[in-house]
mmCIF file of C-alpha atoms in Angstrom:
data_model
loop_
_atom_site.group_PDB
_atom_site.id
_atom_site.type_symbol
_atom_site.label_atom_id
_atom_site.label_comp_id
_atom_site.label_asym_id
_atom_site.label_seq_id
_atom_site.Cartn_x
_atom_site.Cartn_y
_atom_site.Cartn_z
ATOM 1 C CA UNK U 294 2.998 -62.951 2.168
ATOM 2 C CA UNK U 295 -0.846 -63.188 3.062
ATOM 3 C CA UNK U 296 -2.924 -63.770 -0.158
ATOM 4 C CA UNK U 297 -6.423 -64.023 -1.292
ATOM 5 C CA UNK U 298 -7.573 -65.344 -4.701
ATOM 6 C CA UNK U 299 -11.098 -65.459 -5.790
ATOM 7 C CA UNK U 300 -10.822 -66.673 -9.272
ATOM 8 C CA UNK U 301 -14.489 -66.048 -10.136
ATOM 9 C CA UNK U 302 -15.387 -62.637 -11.011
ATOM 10 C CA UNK U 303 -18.668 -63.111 -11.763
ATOM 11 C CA UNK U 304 -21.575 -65.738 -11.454
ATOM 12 C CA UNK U 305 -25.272 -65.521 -12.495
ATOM 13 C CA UNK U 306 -27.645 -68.099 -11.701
ATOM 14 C CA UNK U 307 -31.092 -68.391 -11.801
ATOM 15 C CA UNK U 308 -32.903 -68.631 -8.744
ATOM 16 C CA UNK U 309 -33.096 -72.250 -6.541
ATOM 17 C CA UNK U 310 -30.306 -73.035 -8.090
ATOM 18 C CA UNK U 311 -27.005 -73.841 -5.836
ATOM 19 C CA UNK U 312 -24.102 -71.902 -6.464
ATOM 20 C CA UNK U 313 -20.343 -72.058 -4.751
ATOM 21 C CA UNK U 314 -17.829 -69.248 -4.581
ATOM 22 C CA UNK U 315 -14.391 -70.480 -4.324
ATOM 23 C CA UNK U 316 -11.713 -68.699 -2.226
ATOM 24 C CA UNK U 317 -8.118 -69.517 -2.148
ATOM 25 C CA UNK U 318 -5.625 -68.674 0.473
ATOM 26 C CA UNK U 319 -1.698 -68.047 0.850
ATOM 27 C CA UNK U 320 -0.170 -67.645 3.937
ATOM 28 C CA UNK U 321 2.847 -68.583 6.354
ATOM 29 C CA UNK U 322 1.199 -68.579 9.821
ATOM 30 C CA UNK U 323 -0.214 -71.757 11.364
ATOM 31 C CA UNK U 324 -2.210 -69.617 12.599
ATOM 32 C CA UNK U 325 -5.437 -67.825 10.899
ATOM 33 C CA UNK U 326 -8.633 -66.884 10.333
ATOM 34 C CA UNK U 327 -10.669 -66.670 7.557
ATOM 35 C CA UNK U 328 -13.888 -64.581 6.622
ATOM 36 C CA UNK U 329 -16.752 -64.741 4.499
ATOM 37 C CA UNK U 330 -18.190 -60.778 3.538
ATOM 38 C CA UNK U 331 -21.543 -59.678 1.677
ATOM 39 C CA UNK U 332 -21.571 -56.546 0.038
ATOM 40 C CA UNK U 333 -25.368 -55.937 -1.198
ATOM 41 C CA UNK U 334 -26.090 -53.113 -3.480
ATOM 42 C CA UNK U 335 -26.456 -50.800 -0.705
ATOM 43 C CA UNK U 336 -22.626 -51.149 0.059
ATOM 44 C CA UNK U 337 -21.933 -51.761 3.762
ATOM 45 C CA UNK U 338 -19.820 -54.852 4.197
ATOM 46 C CA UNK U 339 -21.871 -57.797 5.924
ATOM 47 C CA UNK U 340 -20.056 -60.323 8.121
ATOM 48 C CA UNK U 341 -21.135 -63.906 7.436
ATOM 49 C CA UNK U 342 -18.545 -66.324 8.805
ATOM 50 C CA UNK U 343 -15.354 -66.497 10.418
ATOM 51 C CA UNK U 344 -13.069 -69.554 10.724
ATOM 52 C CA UNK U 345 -9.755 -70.197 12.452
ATOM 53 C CA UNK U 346 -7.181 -72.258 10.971
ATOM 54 C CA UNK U 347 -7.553 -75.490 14.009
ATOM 55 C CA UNK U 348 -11.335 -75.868 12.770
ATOM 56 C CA UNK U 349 -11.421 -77.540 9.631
ATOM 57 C CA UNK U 350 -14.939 -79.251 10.391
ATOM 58 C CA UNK U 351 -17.429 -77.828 7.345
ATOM 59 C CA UNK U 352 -20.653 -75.387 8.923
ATOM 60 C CA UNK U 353 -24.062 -75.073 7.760
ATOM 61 C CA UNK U 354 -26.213 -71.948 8.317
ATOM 62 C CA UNK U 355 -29.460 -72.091 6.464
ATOM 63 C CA UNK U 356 -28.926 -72.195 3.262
ATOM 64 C CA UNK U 357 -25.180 -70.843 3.222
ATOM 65 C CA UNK U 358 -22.537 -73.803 4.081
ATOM 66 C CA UNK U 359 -18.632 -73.404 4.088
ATOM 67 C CA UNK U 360 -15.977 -76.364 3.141
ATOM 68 C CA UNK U 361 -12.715 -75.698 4.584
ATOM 69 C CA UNK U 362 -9.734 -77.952 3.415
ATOM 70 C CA UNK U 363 -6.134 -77.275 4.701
ATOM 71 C CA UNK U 364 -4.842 -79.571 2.289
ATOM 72 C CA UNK U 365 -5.436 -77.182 -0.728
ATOM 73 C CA UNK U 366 -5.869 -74.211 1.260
ATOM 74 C CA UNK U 367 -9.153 -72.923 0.003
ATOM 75 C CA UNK U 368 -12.338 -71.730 2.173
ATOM 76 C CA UNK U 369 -15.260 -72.192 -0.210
ATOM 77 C CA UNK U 370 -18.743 -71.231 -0.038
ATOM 78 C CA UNK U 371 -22.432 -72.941 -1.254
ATOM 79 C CA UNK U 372 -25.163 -71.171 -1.003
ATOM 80 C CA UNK U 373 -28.266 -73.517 -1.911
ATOM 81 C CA UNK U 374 -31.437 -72.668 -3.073
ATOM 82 C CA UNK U 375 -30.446 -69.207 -4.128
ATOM 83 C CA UNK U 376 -32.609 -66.495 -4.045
ATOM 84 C CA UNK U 377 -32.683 -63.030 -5.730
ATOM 85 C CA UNK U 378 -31.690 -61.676 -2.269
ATOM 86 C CA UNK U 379 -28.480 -63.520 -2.359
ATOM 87 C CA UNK U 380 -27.223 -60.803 -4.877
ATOM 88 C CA UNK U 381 -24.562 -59.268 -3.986
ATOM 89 C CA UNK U 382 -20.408 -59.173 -4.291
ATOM 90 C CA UNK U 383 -18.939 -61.612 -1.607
ATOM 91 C CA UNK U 384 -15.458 -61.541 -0.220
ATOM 92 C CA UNK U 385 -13.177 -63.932 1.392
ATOM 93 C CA UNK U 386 -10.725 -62.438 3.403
ATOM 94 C CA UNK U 387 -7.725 -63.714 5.589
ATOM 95 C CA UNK U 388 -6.496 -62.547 9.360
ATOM 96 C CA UNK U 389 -3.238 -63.794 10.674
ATOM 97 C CA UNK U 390 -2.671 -64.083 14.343
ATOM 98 C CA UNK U 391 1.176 -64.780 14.702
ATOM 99 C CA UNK U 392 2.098 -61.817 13.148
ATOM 100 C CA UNK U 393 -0.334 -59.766 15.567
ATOM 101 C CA UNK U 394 -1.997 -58.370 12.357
ATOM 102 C CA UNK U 395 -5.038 -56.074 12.790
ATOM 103 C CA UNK U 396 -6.190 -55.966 9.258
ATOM 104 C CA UNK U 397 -8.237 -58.375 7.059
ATOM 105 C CA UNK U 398 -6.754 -59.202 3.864
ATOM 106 C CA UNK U 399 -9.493 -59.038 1.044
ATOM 107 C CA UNK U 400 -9.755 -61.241 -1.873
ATOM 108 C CA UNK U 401 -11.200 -59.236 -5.414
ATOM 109 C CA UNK U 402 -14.527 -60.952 -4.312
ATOM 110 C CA UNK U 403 -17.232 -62.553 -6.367
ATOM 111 C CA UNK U 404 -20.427 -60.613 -8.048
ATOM 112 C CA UNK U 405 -23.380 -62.951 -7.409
ATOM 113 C CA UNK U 406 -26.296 -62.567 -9.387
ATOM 114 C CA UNK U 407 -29.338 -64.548 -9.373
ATOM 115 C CA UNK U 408 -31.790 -64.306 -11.904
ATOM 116 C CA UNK U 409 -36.001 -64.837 -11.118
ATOM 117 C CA UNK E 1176 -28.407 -54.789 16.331
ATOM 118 C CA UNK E 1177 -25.265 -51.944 17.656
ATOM 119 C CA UNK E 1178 -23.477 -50.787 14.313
ATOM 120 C CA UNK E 1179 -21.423 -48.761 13.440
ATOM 121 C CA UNK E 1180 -22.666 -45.514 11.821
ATOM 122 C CA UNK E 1181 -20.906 -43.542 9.125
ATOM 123 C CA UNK E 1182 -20.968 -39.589 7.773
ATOM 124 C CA UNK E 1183 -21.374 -38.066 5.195
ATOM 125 C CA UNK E 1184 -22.662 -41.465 3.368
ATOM 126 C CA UNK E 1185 -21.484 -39.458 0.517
ATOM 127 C CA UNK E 1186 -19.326 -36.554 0.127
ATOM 128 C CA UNK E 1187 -18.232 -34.414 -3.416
ATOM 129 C CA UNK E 1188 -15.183 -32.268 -3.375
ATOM 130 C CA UNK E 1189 -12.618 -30.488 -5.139
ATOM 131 C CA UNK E 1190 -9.054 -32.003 -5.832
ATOM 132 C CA UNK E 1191 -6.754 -30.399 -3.264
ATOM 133 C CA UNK E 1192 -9.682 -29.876 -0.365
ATOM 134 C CA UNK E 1193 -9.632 -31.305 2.891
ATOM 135 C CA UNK E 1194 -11.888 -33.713 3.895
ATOM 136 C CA UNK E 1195 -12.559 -35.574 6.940
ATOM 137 C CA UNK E 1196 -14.786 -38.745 7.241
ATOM 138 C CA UNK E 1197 -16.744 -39.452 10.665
ATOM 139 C CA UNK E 1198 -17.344 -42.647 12.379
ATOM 140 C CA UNK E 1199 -19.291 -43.694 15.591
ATOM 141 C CA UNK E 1200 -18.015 -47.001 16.916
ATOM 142 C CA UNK E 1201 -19.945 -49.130 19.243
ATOM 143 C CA UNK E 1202 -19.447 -48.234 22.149
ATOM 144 C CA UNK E 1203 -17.923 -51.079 24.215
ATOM 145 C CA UNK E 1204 -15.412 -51.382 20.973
ATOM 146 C CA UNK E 1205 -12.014 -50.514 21.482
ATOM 147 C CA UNK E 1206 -10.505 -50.998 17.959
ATOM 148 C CA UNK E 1207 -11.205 -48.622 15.284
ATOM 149 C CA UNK E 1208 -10.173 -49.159 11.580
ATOM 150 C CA UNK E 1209 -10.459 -47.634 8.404
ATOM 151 C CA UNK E 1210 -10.758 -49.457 4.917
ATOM 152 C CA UNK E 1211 -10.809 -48.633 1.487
ATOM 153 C CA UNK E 1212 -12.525 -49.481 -1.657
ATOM 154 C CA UNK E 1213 -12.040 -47.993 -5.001
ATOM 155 C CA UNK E 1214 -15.167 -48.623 -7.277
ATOM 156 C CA UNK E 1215 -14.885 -52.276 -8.337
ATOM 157 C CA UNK E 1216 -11.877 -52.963 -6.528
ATOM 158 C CA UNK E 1217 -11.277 -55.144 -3.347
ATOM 159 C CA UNK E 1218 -11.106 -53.158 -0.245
ATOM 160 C CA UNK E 1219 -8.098 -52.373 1.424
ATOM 161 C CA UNK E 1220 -6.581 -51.952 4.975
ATOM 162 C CA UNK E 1221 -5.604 -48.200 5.579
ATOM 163 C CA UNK E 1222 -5.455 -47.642 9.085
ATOM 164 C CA UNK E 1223 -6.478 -49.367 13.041
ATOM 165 C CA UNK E 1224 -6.285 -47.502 15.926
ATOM 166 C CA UNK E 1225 -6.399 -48.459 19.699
ATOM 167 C CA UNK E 1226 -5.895 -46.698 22.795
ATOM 168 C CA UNK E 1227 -5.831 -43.075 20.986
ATOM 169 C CA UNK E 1228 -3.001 -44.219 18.534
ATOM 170 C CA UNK E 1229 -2.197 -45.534 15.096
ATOM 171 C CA UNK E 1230 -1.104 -49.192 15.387
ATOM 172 C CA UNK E 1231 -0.988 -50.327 12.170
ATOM 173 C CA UNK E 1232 -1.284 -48.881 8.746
ATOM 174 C CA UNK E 1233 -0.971 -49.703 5.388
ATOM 175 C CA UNK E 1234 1.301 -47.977 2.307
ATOM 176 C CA UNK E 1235 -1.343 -46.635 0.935
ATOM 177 C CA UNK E 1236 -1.577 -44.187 4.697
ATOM 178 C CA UNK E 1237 0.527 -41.468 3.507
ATOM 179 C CA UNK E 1238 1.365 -38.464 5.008
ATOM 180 C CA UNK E 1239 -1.933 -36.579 3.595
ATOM 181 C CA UNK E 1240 -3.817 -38.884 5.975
ATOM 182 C CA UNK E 1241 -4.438 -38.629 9.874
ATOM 183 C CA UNK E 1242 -6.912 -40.647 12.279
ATOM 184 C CA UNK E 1243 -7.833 -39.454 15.212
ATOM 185 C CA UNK E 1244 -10.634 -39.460 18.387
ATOM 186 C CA UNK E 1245 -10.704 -36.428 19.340
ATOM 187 C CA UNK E 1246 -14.111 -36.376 21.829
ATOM 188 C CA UNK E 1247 -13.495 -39.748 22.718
ATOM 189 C CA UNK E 1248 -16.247 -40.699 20.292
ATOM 190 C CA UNK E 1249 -16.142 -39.923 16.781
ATOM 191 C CA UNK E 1250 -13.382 -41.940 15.278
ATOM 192 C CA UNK E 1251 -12.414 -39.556 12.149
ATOM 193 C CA UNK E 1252 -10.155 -40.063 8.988
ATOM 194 C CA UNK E 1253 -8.920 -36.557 7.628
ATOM 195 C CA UNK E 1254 -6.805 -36.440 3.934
ATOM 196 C CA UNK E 1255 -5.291 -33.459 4.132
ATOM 197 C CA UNK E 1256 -5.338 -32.656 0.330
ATOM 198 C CA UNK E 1257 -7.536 -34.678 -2.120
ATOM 199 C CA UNK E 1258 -6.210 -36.068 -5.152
ATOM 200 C CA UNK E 1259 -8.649 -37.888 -7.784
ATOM 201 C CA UNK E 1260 -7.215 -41.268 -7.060
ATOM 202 C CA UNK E 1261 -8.757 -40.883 -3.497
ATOM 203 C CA UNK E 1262 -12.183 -41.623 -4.728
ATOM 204 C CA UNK E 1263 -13.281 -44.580 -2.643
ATOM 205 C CA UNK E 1264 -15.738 -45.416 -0.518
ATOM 206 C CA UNK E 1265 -14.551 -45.714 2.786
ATOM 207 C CA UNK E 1266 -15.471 -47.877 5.695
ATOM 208 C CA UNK E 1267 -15.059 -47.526 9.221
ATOM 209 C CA UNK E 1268 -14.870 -51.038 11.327
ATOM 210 C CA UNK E 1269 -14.351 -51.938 14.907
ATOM 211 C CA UNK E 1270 -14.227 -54.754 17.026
ATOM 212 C CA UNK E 1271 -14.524 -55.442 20.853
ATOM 213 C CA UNK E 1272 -11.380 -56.438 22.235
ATOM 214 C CA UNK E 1273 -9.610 -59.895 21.612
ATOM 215 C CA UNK E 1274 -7.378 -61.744 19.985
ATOM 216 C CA UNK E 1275 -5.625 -59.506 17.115
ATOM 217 C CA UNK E 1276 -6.346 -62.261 14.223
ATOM 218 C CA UNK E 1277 -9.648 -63.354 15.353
ATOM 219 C CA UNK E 1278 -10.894 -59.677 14.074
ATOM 220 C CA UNK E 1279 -14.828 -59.897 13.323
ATOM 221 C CA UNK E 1280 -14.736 -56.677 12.080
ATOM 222 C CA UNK E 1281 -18.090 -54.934 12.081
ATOM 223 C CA UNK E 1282 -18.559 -52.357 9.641
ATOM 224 C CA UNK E 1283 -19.870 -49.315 8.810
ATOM 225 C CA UNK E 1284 -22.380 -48.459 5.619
ATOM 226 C CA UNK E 1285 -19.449 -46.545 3.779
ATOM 227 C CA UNK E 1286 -18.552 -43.010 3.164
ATOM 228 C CA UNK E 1287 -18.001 -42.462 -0.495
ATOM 229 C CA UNK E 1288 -15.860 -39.895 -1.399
ATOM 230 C CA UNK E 1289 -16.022 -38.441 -5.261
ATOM 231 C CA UNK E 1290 -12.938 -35.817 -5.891
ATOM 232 C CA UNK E 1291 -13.334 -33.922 -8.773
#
């Protein structure tokens, strides 16, 4: 069965720091995709990254970068230089494609907090 | 930017009311999708819909829910008789069509629903 673990619940750090938000995955497909979601205070659901399970090279986008590793099946996420912007509850979430699922799997996601 | 736009953004009602949630996709989207998120919680798969029927739903889609386009525009979720435990915000997504796993959702802002 498709899982999604987020062990953090909550961070806080003070701004410029770097922070990373771990995400660990279960599933039995060789086939995937995984997500990285903002949720600011305003609540919509803000699509930052997707990743299919062939790519394993590691992506920068500004500040944000992601480190995928098959080997222990986590997607995690750095933001650098954080800002009191960044604030927000993040998500990782899982798609399978063999199955011919539709829906994203969620992990518990992590509340981000940075600090002036 | 198209998105995906979402009313009531919130919505108060009595337990045992009807209540129907509206959604206006993008319009070149094909897949519609509701999600769920109970205050704190991680948000959950209910419902996608494509080609003006239900292909996948969750547990938690029992028979007090229904989805349907009825103009061909608004995508709407209806629950049929409100119980407290339905208090959620929920969010429409959609997606233009391609592969099922490779799902970048894009979401709506959220309609939360308070049952008294």
């Amino acid at each position: 069965a498709q899982k999604v673990t987020q062990a953090q619940t909550e961070i806080s750090v003070v701004e410029k720091e770097d922070v990373t938000l771990d995400c660990v995955y279960e599933t039995r497909d060789t086939t995937y995709y995984l997500f990285w979601y903002k949720q600011p205070p305003s609540g919509e659901l803000v699509f930052l990254i997707r990743r299919n399970s062939f790519d394993e090279q590691n992506e920068i986008s500004g500040r944000y970068s992601w480190n995928f590793q098959k080997s222990t099946s986590s997607f995690n996420f750095t933001i650098t230089a954080s800002q009191v912007v960044d604030s927000a509850v993040y998500f990782c979430a899982l798609s399978e494609d063999q199955t011919g699922a539709n829906n994203l799997f969620f992990g518990t996601g992590t509340r981000l907090t940075v600090i002036p | 930017e198209p998105e995906v736009t979402q009313t009531p953004s919130h919505q108060v009602t009595q337990m045992g009311q009807e209540v129907i949630l509206r959604c206006v996709p993008i319009s070149n989207h094909l897949y519609f999708y509701w999600y769920r998120q109970i205050l704190g919680q991680k948000v959950e798969f209910l419902v996608s819909f494509y080609n003006n029927e239900i292909s996948e739903k969750s547990e938690i889609f029992d028979d007090q829910f229904s989805v349907e386009r009825p103009d061909g525009s608004n995508f709407t979720l209806k629950i049929r008789s409100t119980k407290l435990e339905d208090s959620a915000m929920y969010f429409c997504a959609t997606r233009y069509r391609e592969r099922a796993g490779a799902n970048v959702l894009t979401f709506g802002a959220g309609s939360r629903l308070t049952v008294l």
